[in-house]
Short mmCIF file of C-alpha atoms in Angstrom, two decimals:
data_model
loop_
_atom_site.label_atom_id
_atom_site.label_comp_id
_atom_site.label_asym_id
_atom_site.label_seq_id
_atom_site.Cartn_x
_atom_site.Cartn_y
_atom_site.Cartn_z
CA UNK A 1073 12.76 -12.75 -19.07
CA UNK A 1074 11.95 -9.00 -19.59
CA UNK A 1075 13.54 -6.52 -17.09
CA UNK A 1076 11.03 -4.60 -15.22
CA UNK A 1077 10.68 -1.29 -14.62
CA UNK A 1078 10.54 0.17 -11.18
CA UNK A 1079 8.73 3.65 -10.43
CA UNK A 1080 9.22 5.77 -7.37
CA UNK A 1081 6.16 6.21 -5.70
CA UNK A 1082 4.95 8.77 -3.28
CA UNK A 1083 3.02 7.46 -0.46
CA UNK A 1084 2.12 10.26 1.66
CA UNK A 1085 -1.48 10.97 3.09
CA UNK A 1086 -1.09 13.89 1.40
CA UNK A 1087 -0.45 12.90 -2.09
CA UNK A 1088 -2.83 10.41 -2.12
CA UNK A 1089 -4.42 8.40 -4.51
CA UNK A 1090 -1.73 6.86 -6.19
CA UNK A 1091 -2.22 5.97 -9.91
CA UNK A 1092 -1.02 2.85 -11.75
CA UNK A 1093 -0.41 0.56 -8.78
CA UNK A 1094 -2.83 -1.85 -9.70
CA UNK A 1095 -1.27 -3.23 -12.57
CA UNK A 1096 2.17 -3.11 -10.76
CA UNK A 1097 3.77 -6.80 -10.14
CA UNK A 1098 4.96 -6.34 -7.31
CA UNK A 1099 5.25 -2.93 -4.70
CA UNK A 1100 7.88 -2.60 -2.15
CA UNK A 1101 7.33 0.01 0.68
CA UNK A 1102 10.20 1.19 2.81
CA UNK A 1103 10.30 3.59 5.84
CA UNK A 1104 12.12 7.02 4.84
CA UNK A 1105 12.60 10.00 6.62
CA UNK A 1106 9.45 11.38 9.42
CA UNK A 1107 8.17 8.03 9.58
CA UNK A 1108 6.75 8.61 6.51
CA UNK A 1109 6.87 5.45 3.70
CA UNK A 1110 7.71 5.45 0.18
CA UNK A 1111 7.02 3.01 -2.42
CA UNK A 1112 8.31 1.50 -5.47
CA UNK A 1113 6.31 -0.29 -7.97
CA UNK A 1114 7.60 -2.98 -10.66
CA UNK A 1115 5.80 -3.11 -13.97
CA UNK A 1116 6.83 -6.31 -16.11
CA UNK A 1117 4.65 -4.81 -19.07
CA UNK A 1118 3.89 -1.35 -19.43
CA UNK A 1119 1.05 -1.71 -21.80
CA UNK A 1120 -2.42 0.21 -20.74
CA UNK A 1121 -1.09 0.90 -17.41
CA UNK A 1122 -1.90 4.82 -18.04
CA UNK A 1123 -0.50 7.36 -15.52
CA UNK A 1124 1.61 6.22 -12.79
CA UNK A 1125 2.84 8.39 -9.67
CA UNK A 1126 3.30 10.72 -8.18
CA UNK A 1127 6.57 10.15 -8.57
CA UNK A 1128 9.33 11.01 -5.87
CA UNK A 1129 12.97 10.48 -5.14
CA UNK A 1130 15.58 7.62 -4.73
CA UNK A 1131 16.51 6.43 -1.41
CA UNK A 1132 19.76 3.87 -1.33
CA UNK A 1133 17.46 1.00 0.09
CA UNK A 1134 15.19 1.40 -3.07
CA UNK A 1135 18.57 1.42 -5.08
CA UNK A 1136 19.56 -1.96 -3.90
CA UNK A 1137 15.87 -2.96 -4.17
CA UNK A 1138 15.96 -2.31 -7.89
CA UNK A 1139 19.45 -3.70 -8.89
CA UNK A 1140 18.70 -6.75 -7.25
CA UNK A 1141 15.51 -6.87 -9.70
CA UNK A 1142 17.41 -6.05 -12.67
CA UNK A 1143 14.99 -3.56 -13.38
CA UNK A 1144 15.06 0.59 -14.86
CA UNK A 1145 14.57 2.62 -12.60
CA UNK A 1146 11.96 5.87 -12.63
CA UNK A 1147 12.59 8.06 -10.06
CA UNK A 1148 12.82 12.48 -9.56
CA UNK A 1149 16.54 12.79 -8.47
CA UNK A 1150 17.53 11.83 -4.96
CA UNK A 1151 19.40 11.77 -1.92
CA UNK A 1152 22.81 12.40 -2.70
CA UNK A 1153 23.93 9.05 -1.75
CA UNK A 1154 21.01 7.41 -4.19
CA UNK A 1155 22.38 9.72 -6.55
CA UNK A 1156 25.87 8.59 -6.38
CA UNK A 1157 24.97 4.95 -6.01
CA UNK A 1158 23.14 5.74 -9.60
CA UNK A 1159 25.89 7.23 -11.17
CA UNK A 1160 28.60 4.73 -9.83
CA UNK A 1161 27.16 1.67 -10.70
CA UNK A 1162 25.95 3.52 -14.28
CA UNK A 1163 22.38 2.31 -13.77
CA UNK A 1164 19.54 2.62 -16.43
CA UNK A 1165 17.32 5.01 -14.66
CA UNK A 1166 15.05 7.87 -15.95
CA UNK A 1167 15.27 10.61 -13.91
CA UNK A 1168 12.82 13.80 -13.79
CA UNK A 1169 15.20 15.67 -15.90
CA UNK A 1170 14.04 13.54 -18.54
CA UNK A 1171 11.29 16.17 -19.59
CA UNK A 1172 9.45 13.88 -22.22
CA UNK A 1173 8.44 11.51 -19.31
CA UNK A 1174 6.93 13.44 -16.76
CA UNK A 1175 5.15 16.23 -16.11
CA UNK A 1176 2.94 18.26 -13.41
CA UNK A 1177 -0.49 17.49 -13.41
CA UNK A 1178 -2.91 20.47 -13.24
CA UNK A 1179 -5.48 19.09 -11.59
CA UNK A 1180 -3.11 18.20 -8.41
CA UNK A 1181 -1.46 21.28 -8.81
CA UNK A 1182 -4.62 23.18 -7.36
CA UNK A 1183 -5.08 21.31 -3.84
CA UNK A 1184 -1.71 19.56 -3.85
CA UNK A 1185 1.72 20.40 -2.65
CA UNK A 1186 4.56 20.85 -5.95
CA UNK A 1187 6.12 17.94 -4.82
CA UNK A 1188 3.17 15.79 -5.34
CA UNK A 1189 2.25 16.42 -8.79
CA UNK A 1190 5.02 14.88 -10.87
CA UNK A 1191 3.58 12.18 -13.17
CA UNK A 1192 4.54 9.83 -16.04
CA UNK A 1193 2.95 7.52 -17.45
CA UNK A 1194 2.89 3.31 -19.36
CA UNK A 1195 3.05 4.73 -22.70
CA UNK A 1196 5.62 7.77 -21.91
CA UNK A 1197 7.76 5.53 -20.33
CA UNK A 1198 8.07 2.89 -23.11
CA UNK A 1199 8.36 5.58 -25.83
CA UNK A 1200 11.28 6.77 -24.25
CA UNK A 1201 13.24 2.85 -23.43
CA UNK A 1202 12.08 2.57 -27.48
CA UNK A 1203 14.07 5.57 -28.54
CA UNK A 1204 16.74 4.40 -26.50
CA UNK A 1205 17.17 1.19 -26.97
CA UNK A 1206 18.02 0.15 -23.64
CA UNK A 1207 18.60 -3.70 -23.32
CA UNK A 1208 14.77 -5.10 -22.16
CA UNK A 1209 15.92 -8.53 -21.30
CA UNK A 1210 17.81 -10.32 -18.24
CA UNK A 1211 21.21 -10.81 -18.19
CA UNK A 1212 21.92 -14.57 -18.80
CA UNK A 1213 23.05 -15.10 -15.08
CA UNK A 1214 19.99 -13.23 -13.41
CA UNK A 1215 18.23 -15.65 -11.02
CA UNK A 1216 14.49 -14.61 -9.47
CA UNK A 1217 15.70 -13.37 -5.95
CA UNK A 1218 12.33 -14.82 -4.57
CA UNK A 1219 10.58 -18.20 -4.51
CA UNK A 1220 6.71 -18.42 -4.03
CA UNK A 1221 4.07 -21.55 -2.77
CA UNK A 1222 0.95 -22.32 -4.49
CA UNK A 1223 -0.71 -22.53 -0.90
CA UNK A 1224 0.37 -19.89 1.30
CA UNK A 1225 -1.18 -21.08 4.47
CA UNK A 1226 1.04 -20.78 7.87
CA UNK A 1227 1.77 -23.91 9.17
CA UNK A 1228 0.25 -22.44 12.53
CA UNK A 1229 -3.00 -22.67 13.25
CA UNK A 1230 -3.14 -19.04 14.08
CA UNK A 1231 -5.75 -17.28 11.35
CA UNK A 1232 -3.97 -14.35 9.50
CA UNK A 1233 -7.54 -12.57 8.44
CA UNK A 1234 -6.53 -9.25 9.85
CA UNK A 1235 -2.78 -7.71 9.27
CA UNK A 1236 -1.44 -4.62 10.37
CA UNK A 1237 2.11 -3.96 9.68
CA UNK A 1238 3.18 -0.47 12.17
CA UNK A 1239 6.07 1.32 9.99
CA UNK A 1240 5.77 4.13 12.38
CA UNK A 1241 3.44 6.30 14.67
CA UNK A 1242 2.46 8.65 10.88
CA UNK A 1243 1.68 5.02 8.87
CA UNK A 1244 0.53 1.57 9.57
CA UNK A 1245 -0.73 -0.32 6.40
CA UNK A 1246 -3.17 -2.69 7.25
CA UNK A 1247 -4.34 -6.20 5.47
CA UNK A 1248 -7.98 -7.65 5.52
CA UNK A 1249 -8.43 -11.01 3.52
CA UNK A 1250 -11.53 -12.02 1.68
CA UNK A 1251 -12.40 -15.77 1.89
CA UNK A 1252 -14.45 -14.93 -1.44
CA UNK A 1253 -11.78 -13.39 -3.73
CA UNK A 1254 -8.98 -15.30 -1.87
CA UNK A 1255 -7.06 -12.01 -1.60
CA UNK A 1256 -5.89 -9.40 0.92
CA UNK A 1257 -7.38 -6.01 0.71
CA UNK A 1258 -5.07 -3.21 1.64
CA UNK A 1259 -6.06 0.13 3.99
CA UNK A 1260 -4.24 3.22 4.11
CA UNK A 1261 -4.66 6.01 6.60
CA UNK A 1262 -8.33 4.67 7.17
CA UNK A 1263 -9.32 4.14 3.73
CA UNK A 1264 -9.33 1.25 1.21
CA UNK A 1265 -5.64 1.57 -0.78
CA UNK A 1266 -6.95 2.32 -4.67
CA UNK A 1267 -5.56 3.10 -7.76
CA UNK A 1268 -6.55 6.99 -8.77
CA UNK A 1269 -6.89 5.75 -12.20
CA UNK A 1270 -9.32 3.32 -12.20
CA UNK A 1271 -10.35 3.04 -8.15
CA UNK A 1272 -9.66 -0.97 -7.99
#
């Protein structure tokens, strides 16, 4: 019953590896502008996670994404509509001008763009919803927006062993399943999809 928190994430080739996403619940990725993607990732439990990012801006679909999960939402300002939809519906969201949860990391700062260094972090982040005091639980009328099986298997007879999902000519994710773990493993622009913090 806790209310996640959801973390911008950036997802260009560029700015790659991403850190944190393996211990995120659940990652939505969205098209945004240049047929680039963007991500965001929902943590149930922040504990251990360690660094998380880079981080990037709102987008209204990512907006809707997160209200409809109840969740807080990390993000580094926004499109001015994002920004607006924020404000109006007086979200809980930490924004990069919260200073004690972010900052540039020096290490990306010497082969990486500015806008692909901003970081935060598990243990930043739940510092700052502890000095807060933000309400960490569901409302008492939030229902799960999504049911799951136990066996996923298509009723088709068609074998889903290799996915690729096309979000534009600049990204295509793709999906390879591993009869021996049971699980999908994900590609990006060529290369197995890891977290920078641990490489799993």
């Amino acid at each position: 019953n806790n209310r996640p928190i959801a973390c911008m994430l950036n997802n260009i080739h560029l700015a790659m590896p991403q850190h944190g996403v393996s211990q995120a619940d659940i990652i939505f990725e969205y098209n945004v502008e240049g047929g680039i993607t963007r991500m965001v990732g929902f943590f149930q439990d922040l504990t251990n996670v360690g660094t998380i990012g880079s981080t990037r801006s709102a987008r209204p679909y990512f907006v809707e994404t997160v209200l409809g999960m109840e969740a807080i939402y990390v993000h580094a300002g926004g499109s001015s509509e994002a920004m607006w939809m924020i404000y109006d519906l007086d979200m809980d969201d930490i924004d990069e001008i919260d200073f004690d949860c972010f900052w540039r990391d020096e290490e990306r700062l010497k082969t990486k763009a500015w806008e692909h260094t901003l970081m935060t972090s598990g243990e930043r982040l739940e510092n700052y919803l502890t000095e807060h005091d933000w309400e960490r639980k569901h409302s008492e009328d939030f229902s799960y927006p999504f049911t799951y099986v136990e066996d996923g298997t298509p009723y088709s007879d068609t074998e889903a062993t290799d996915i690729s999902v096309k979000f534009s000519n600049y990204k295509t994710g793709v999906f390879c399943y591993d009869r021996e773990s049971g699980l999908y493993k994900v590609e990006e622009y060529g290369k197995p999809y890891v977290d920078g913090n641990n490489n799993k």
